[in-house]
PDB file of C-alpha atoms in Angstrom:
ATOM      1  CA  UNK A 197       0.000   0.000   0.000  1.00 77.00           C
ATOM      2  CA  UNK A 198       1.905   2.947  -1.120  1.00 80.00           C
ATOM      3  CA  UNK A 199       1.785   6.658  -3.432  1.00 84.00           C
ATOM      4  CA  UNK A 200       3.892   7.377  -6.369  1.00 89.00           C
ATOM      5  CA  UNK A 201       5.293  10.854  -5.847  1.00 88.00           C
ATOM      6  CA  UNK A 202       2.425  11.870  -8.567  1.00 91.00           C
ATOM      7  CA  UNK A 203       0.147  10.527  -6.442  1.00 89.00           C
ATOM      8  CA  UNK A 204       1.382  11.408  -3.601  1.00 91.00           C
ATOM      9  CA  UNK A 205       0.652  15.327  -4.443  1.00 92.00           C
ATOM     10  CA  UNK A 206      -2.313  14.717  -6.216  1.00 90.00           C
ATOM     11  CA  UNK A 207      -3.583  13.667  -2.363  1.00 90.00           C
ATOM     12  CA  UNK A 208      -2.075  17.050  -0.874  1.00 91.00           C
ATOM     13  CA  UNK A 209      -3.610  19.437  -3.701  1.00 92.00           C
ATOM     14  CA  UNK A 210      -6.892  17.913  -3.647  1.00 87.00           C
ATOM     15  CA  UNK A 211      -7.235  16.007  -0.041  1.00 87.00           C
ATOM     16  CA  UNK A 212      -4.747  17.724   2.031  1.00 91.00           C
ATOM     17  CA  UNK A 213      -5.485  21.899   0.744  1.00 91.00           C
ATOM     18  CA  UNK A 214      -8.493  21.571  -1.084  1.00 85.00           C
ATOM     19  CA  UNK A 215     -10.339  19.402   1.720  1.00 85.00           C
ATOM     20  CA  UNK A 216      -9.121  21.393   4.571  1.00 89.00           C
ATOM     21  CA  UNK A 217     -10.368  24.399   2.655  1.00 88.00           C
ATOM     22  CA  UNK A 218     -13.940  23.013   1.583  1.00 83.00           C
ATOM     23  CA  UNK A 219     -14.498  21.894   5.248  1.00 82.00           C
ATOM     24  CA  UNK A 220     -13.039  24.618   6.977  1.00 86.00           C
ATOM     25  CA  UNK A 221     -15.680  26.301   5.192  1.00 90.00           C
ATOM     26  CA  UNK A 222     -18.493  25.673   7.599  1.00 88.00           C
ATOM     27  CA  UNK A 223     -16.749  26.552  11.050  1.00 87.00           C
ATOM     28  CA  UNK A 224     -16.147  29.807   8.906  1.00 90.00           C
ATOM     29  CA  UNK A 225     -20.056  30.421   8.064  1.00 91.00           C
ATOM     30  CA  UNK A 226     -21.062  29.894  11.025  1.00 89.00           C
ATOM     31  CA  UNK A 227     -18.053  32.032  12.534  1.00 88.00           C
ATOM     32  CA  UNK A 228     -19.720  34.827  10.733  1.00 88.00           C
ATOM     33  CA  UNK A 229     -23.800  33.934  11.233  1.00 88.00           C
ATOM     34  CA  UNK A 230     -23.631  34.194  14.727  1.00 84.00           C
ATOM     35  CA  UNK A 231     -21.505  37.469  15.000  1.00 85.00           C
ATOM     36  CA  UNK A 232     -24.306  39.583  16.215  1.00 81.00           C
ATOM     37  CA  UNK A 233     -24.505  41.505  18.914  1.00 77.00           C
ATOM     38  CA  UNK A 234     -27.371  40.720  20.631  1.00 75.00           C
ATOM     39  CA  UNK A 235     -26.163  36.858  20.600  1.00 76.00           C
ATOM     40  CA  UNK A 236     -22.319  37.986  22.380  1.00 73.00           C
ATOM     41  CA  UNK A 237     -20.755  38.992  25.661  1.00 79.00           C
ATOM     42  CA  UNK A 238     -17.830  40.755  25.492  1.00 79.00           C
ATOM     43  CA  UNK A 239     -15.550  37.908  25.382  1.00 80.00           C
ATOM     44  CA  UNK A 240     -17.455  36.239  23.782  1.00 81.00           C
ATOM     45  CA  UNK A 241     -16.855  38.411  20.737  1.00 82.00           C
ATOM     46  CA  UNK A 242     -13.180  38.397  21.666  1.00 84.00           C
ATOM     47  CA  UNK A 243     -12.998  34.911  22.284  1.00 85.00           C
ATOM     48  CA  UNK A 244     -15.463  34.244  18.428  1.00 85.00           C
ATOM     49  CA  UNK A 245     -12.833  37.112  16.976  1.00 88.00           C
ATOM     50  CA  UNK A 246      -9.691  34.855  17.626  1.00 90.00           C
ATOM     51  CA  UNK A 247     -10.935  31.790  16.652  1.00 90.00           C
ATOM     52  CA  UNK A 248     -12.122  33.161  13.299  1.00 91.00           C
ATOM     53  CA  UNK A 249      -9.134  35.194  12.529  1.00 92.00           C
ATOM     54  CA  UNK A 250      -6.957  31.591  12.898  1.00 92.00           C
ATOM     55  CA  UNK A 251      -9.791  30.070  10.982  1.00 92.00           C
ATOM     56  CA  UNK A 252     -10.156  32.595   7.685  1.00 94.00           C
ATOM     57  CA  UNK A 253      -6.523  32.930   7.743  1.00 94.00           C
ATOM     58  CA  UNK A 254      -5.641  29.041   7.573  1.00 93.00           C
ATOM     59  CA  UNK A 255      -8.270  28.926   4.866  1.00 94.00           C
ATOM     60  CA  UNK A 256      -7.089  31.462   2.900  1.00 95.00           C
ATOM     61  CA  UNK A 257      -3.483  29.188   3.236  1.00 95.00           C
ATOM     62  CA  UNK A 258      -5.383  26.553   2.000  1.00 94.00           C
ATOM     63  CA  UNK A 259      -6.433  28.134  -0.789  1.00 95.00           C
ATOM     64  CA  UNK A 260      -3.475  29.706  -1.757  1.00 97.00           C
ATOM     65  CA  UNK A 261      -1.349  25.804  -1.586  1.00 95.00           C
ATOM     66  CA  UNK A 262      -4.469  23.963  -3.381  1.00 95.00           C
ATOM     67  CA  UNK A 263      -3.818  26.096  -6.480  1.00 96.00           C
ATOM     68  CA  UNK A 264      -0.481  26.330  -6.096  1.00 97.00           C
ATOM     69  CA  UNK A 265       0.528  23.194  -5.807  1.00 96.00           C
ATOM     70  CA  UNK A 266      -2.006  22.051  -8.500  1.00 95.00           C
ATOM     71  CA  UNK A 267      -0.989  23.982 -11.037  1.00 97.00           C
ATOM     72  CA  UNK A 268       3.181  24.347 -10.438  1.00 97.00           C
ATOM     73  CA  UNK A 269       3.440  20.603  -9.585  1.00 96.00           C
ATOM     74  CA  UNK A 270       0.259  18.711 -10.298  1.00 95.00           C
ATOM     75  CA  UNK A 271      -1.112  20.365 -13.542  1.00 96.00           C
ATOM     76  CA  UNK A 272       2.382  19.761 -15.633  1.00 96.00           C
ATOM     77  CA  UNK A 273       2.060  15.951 -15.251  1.00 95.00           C
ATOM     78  CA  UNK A 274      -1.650  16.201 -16.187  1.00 95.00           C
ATOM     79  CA  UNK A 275      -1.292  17.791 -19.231  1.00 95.00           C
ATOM     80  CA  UNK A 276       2.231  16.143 -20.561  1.00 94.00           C
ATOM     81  CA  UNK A 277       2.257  15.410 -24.091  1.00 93.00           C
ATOM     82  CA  UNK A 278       2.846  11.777 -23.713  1.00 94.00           C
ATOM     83  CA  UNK A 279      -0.075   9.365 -24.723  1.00 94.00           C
ATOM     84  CA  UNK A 280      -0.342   8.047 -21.364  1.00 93.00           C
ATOM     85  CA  UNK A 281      -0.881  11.219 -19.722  1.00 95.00           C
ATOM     86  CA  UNK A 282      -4.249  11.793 -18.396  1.00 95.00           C
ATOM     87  CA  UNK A 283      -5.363  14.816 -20.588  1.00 96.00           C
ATOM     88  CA  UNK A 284      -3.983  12.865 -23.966  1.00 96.00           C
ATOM     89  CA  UNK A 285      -6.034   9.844 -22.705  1.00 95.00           C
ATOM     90  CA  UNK A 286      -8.999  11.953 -22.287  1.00 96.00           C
ATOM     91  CA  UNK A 287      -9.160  14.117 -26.005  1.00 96.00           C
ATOM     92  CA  UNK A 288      -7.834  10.143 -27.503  1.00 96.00           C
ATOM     93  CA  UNK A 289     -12.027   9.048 -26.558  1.00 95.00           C
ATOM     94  CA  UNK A 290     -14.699  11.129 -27.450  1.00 95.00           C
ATOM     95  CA  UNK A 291     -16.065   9.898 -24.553  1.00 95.00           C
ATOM     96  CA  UNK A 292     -14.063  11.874 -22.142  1.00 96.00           C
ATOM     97  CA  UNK A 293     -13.061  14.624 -24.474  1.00 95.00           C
ATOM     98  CA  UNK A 294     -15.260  16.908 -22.536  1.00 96.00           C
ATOM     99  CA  UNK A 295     -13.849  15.850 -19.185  1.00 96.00           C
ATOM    100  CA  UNK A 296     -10.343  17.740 -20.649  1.00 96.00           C
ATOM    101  CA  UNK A 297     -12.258  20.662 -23.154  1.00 95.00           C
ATOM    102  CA  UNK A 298     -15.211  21.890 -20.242  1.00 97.00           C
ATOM    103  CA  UNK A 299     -14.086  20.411 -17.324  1.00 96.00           C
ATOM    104  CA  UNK A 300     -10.489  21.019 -16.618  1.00 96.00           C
ATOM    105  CA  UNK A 301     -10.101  23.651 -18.711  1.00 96.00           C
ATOM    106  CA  UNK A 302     -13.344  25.830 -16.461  1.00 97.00           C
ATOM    107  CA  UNK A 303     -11.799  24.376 -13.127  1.00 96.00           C
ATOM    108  CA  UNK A 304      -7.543  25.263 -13.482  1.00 96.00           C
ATOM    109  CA  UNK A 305      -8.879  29.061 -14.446  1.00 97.00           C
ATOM    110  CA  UNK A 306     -12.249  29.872 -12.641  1.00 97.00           C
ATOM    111  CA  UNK A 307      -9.810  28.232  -9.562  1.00 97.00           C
ATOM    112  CA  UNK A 308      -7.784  30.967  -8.614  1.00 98.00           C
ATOM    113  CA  UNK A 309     -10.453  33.182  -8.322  1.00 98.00           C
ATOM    114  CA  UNK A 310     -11.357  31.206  -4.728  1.00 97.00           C
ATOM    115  CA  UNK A 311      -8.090  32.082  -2.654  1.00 97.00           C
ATOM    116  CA  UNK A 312      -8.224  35.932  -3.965  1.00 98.00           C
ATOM    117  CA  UNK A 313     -11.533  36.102  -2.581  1.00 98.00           C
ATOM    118  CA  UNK A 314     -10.694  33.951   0.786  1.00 97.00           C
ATOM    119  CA  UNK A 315      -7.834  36.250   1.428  1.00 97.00           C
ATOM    120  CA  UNK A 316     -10.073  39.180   1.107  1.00 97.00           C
ATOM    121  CA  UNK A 317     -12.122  37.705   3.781  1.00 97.00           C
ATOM    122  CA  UNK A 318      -9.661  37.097   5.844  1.00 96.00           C
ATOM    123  CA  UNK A 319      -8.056  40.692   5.560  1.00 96.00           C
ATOM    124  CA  UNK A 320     -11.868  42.012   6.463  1.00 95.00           C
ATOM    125  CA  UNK A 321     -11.791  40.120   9.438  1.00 93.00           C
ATOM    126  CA  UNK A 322      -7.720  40.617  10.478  1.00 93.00           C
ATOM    127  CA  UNK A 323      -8.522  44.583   9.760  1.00 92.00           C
ATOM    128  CA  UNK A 324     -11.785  44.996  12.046  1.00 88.00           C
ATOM    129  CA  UNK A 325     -10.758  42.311  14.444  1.00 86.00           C
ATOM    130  CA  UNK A 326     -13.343  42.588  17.230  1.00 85.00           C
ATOM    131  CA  UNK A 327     -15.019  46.263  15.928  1.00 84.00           C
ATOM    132  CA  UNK A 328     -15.923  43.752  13.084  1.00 87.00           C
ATOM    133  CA  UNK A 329     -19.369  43.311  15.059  1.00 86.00           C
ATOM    134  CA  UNK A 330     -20.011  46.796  14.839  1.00 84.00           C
ATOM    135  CA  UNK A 331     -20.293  46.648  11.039  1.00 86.00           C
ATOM    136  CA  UNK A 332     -23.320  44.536   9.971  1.00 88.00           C
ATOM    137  CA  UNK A 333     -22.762  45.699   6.369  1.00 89.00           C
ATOM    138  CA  UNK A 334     -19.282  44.698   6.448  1.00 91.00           C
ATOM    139  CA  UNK A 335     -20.055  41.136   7.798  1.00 91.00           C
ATOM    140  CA  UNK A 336     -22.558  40.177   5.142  1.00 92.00           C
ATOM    141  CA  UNK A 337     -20.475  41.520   2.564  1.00 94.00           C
ATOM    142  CA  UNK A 338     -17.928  39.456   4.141  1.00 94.00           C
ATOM    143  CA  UNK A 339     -20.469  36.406   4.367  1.00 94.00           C
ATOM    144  CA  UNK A 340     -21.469  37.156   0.600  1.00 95.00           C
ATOM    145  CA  UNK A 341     -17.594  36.748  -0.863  1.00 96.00           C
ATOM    146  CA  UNK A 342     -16.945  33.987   1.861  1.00 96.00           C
ATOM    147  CA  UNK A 343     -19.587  31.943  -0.096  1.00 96.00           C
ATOM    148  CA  UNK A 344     -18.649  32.952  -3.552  1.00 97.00           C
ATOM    149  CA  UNK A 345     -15.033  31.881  -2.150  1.00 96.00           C
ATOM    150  CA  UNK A 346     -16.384  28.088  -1.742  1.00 95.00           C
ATOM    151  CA  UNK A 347     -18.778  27.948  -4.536  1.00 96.00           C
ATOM    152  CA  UNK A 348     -15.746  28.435  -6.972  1.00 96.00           C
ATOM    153  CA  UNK A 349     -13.667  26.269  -4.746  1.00 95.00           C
ATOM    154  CA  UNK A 350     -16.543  23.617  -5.054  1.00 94.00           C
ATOM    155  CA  UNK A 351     -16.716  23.987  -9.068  1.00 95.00           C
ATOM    156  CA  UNK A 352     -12.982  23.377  -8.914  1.00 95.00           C
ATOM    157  CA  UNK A 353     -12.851  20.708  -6.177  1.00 93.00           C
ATOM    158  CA  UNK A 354     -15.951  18.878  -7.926  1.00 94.00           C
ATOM    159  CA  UNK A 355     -14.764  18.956 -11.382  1.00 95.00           C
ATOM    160  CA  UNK A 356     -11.114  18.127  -9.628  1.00 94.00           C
ATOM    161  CA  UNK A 357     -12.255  14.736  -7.902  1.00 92.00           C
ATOM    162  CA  UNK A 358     -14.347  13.675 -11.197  1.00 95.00           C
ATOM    163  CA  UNK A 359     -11.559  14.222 -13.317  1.00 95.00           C
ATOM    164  CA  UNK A 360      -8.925  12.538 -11.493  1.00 92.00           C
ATOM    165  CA  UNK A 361     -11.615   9.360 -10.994  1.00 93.00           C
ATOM    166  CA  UNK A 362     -12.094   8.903 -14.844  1.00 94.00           C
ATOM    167  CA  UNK A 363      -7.679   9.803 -15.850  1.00 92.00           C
ATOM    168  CA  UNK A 364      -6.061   9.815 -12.541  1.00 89.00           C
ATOM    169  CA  UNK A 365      -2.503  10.832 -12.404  1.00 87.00           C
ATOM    170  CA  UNK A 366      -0.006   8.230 -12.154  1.00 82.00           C
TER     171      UNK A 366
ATOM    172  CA  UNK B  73     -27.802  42.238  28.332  1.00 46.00           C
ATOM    173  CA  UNK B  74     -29.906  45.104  27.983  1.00 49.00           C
ATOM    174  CA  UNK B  75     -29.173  47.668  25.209  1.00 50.00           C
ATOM    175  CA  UNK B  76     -27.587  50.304  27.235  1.00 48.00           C
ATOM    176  CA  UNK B  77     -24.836  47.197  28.455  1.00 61.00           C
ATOM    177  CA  UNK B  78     -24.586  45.940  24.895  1.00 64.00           C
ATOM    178  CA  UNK B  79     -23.273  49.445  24.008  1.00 65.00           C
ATOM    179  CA  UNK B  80     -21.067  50.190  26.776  1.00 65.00           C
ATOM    180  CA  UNK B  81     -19.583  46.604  25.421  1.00 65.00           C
ATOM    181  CA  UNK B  82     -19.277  47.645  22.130  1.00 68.00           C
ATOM    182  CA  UNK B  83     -17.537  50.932  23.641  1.00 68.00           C
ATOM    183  CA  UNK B  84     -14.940  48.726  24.813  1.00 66.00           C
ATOM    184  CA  UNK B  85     -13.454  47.306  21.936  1.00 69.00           C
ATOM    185  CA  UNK B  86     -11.773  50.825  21.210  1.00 66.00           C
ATOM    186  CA  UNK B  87     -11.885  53.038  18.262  1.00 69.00           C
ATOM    187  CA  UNK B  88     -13.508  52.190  15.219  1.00 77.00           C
ATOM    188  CA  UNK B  89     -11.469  52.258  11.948  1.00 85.00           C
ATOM    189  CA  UNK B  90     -12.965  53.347   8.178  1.00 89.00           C
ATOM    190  CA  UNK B  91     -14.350  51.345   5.230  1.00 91.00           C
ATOM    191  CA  UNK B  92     -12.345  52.360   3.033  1.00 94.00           C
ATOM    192  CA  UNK B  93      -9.439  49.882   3.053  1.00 95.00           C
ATOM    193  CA  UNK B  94     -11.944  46.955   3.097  1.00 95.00           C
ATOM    194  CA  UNK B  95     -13.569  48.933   0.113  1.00 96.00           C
ATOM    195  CA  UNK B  96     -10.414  48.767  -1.612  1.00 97.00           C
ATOM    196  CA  UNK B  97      -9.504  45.137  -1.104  1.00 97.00           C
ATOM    197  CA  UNK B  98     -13.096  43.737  -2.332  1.00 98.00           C
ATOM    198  CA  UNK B  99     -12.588  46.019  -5.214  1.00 98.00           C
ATOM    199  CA  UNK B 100      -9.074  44.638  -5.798  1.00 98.00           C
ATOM    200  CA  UNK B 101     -10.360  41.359  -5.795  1.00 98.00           C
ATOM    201  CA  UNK B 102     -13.176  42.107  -8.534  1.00 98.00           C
ATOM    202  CA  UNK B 103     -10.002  43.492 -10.885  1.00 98.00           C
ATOM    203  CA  UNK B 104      -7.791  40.608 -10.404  1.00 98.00           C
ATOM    204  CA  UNK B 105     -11.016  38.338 -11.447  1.00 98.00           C
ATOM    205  CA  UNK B 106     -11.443  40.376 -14.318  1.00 98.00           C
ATOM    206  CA  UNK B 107      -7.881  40.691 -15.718  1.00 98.00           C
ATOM    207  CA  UNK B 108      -7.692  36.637 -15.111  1.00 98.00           C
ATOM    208  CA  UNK B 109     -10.542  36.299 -17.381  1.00 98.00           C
ATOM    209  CA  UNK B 110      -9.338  38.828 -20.083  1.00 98.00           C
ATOM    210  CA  UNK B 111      -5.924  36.798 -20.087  1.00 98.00           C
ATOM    211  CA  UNK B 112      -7.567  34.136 -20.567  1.00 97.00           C
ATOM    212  CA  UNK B 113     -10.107  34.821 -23.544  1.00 97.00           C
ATOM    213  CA  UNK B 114      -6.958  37.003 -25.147  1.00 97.00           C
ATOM    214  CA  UNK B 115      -4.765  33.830 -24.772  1.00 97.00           C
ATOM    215  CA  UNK B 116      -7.616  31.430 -26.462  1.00 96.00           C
ATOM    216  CA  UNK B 117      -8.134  34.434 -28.721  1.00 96.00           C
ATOM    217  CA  UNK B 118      -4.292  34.403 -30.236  1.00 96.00           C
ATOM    218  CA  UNK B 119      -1.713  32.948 -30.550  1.00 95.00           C
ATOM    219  CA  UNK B 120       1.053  35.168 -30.177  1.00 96.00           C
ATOM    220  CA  UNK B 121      -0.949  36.165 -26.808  1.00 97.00           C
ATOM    221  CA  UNK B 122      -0.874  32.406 -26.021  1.00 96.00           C
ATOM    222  CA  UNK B 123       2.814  31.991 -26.595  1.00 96.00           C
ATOM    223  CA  UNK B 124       3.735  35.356 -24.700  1.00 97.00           C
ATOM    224  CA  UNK B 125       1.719  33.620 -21.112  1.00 97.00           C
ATOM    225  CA  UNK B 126       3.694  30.727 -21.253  1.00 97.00           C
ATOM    226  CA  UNK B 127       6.213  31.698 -18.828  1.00 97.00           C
ATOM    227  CA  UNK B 128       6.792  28.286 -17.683  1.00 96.00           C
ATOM    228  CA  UNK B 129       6.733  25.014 -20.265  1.00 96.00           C
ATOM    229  CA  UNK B 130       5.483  23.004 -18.097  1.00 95.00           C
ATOM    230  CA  UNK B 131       2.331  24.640 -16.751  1.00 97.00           C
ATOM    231  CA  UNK B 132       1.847  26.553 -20.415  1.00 97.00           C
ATOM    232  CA  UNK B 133       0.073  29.713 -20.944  1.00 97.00           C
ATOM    233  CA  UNK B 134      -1.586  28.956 -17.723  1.00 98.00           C
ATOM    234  CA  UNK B 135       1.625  29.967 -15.826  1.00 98.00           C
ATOM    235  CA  UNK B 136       1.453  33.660 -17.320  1.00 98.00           C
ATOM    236  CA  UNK B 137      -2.593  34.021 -17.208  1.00 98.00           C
ATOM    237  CA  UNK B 138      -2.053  33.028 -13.282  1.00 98.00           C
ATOM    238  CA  UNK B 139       0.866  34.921 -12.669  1.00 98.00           C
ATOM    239  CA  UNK B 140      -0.024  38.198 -14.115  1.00 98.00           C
ATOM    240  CA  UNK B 141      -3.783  38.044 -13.069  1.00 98.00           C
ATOM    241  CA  UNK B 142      -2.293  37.789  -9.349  1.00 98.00           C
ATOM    242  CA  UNK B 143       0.100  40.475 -10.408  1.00 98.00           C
ATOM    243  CA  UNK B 144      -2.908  42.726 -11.416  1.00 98.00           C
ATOM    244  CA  UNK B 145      -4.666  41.636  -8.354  1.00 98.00           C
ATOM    245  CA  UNK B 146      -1.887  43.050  -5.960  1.00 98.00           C
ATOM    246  CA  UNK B 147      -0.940  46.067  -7.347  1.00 98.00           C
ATOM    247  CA  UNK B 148      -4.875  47.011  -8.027  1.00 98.00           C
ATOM    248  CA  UNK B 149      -4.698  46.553  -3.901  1.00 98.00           C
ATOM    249  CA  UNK B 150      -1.463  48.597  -3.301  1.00 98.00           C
ATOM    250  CA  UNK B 151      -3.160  51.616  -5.610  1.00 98.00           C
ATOM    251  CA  UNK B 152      -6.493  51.478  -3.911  1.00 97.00           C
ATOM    252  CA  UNK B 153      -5.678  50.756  -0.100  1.00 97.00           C
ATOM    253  CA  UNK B 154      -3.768  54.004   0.147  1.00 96.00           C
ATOM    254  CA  UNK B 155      -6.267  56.165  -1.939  1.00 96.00           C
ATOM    255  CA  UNK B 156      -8.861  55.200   0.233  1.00 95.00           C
ATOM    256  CA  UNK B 157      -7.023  54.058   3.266  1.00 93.00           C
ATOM    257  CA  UNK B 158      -9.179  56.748   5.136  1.00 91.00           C
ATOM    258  CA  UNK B 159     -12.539  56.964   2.864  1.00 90.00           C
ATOM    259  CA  UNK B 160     -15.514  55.955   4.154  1.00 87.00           C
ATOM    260  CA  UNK B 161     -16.375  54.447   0.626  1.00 89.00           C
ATOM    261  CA  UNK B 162     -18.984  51.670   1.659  1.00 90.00           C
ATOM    262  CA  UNK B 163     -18.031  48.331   1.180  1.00 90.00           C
ATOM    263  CA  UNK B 164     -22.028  47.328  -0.048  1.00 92.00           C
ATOM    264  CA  UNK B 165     -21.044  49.754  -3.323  1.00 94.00           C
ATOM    265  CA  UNK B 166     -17.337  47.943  -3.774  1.00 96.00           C
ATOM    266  CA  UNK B 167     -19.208  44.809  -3.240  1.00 96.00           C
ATOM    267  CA  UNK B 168     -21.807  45.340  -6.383  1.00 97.00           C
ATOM    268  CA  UNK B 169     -18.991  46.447  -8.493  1.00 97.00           C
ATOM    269  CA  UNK B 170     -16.669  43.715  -7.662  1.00 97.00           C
ATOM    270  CA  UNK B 171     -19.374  40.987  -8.723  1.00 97.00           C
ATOM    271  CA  UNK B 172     -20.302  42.750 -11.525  1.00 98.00           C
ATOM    272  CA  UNK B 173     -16.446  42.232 -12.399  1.00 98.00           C
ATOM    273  CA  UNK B 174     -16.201  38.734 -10.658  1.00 98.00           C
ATOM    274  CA  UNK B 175     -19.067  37.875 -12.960  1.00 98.00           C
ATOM    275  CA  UNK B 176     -17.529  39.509 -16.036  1.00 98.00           C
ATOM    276  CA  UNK B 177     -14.330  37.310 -15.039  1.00 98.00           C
ATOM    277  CA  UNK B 178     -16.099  33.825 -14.224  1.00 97.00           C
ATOM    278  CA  UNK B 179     -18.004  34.362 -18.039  1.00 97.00           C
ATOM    279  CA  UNK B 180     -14.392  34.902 -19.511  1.00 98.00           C
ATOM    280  CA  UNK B 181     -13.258  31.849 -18.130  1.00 97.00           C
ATOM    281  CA  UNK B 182     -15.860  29.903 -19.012  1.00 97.00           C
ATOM    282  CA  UNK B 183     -14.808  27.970 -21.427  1.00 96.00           C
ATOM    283  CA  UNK B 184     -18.416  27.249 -24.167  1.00 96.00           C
ATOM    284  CA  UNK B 185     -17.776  31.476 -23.739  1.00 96.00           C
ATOM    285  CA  UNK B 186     -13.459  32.155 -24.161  1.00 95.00           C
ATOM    286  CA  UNK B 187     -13.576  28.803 -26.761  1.00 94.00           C
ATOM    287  CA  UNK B 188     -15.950  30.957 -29.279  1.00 94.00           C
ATOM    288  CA  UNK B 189     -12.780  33.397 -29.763  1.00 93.00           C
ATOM    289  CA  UNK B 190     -10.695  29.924 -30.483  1.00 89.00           C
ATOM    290  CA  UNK B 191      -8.010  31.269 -33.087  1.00 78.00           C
ATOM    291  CA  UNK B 192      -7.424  28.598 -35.994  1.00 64.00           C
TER     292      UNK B 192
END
């Protein structure tokens, strides 16, 4: 039972960053839902503050090393000229050709779009810090690009996990 | 917690700070979307453009699109968070025009959309 090195960082793009980010993604929502001020003490804000800070911040790591590391190290192998390759197997069958012409090529764009927007979020909440309470605009605007954030993660993620079941990189 | 507590809790957490920078960053965000799509139809679009994005072999013109959109991204932010470091620009305004570019951006990288301007 063992990873090829391909493998191997196919599991840290897509199940290490990309799954940390996708499920971080709730503790973060809900981070942000129940910032109100009639439902908070004082430390309680403080205490909600810290804990999403760590939380937006880590995510918007997350974000950053899923597209990183799929495109600098993961994408090259996927889309190597060699007939073996997963995006040569997938044009060869008309099939699959989709999988390669709609699917990969909308997910390694519309991708990096998700950890601009998480780091956003996270700045929002780094720059307010507690006063972020105050600012009920601010906090749904923040709620409104948080989502957008994992929608375009999802898109990515989804078509991600479909791809690599039907041409997985070896 | 009555109101009157609720407020003298708020009072606590110190002085309040303006919207401007946040305005700037969400703003930021809706350029570098946009310029990622642009790169991206202009790369499908030519081939010269195409060639000129591939920084790295490996990766291919996606290397350049990436790079530069960040690029974009980032200095948009450095231009903006100064000019309106102490604005009180609201955030709901930079919010509608980021989508509006966010949405521009996700269309250009869709690909039925950026493969119409497919050069031969």
């Amino acid at each position: 039972m063992s990873f090829t090195g391909r493998e191997f960082w196919g599991v840290v793009h897509g199940m290490g960053f990309g799954a940390l980010f996708l499920l971080a993604f709730g503790g973060g929502i809900a981070g942000f839902y129940s910032l109100r001020q009639e439902l908070l003490t004082a430390a309680g804000v403080r205490e909600r503050m810290r804990r999403l800070r760590i939380g937006l911040l880590a995510m918007a790591v997350a974000a950053w090393g899923t597209v990183i590391t799929g495109t600098w190290i993961v994408y090259p192998w996927y889309r190597d000229k060699a007939a073996t390759s997963p995006r040569s197997q997938l044009l060869a069958d008309p099939s699959t050709e989709q999988w390669h012409t709609f699917g990969m090529e909308w997910k390694e764009h519309v991708a990096w779009i998700s950890p601009i927007l998480a780091t956003v979020v996270a700045f929002i909440a780094l720059y307010y810090g507690v006063n972020l309470i105050k600012h009920e605009r601010v906090r749904k605007t923040a709620m409104a690009l948080f989502v957008l954030s994992f929608a375009i993660a999802a898109v990515a993620g989804g078509f991600g996990a479909l791809i690599t079941k039907v041409a997985p990189i070896r | 917690m009555g109101y009157a507590k609720q407020e003298e809790v708020l009072d606590s957490f110190g002085t309040d700070k303006p919207e401007g920078p946040i305005s700037a960053s969400i703003l930021a965000a809706g350029i570098g979307s946009l310029a990622l799509g642009v790169l991206t139809t202009l790369a499908e679009a030519s081939a010269a453009v195409k060639e000129f994005l591939t920084f790295n072999q490996g990766v291919g013109p996606l290397s350049g699109k990436t790079i530069l959109a960040v690029a974009v991204w980032l200095g948009a932010w450095g231009i903006l968070h100064p000019a309106l470091k102490h604005s009180p620009f609201e955030s709901r305004k930079a919010l509608i025009l980021a989508l509006i570019m966010i949405a521009l951006g996700l269309l250009l990288t869709f690909p039925p959309f950026f493969q119409l301007f497919a050069s031969e």
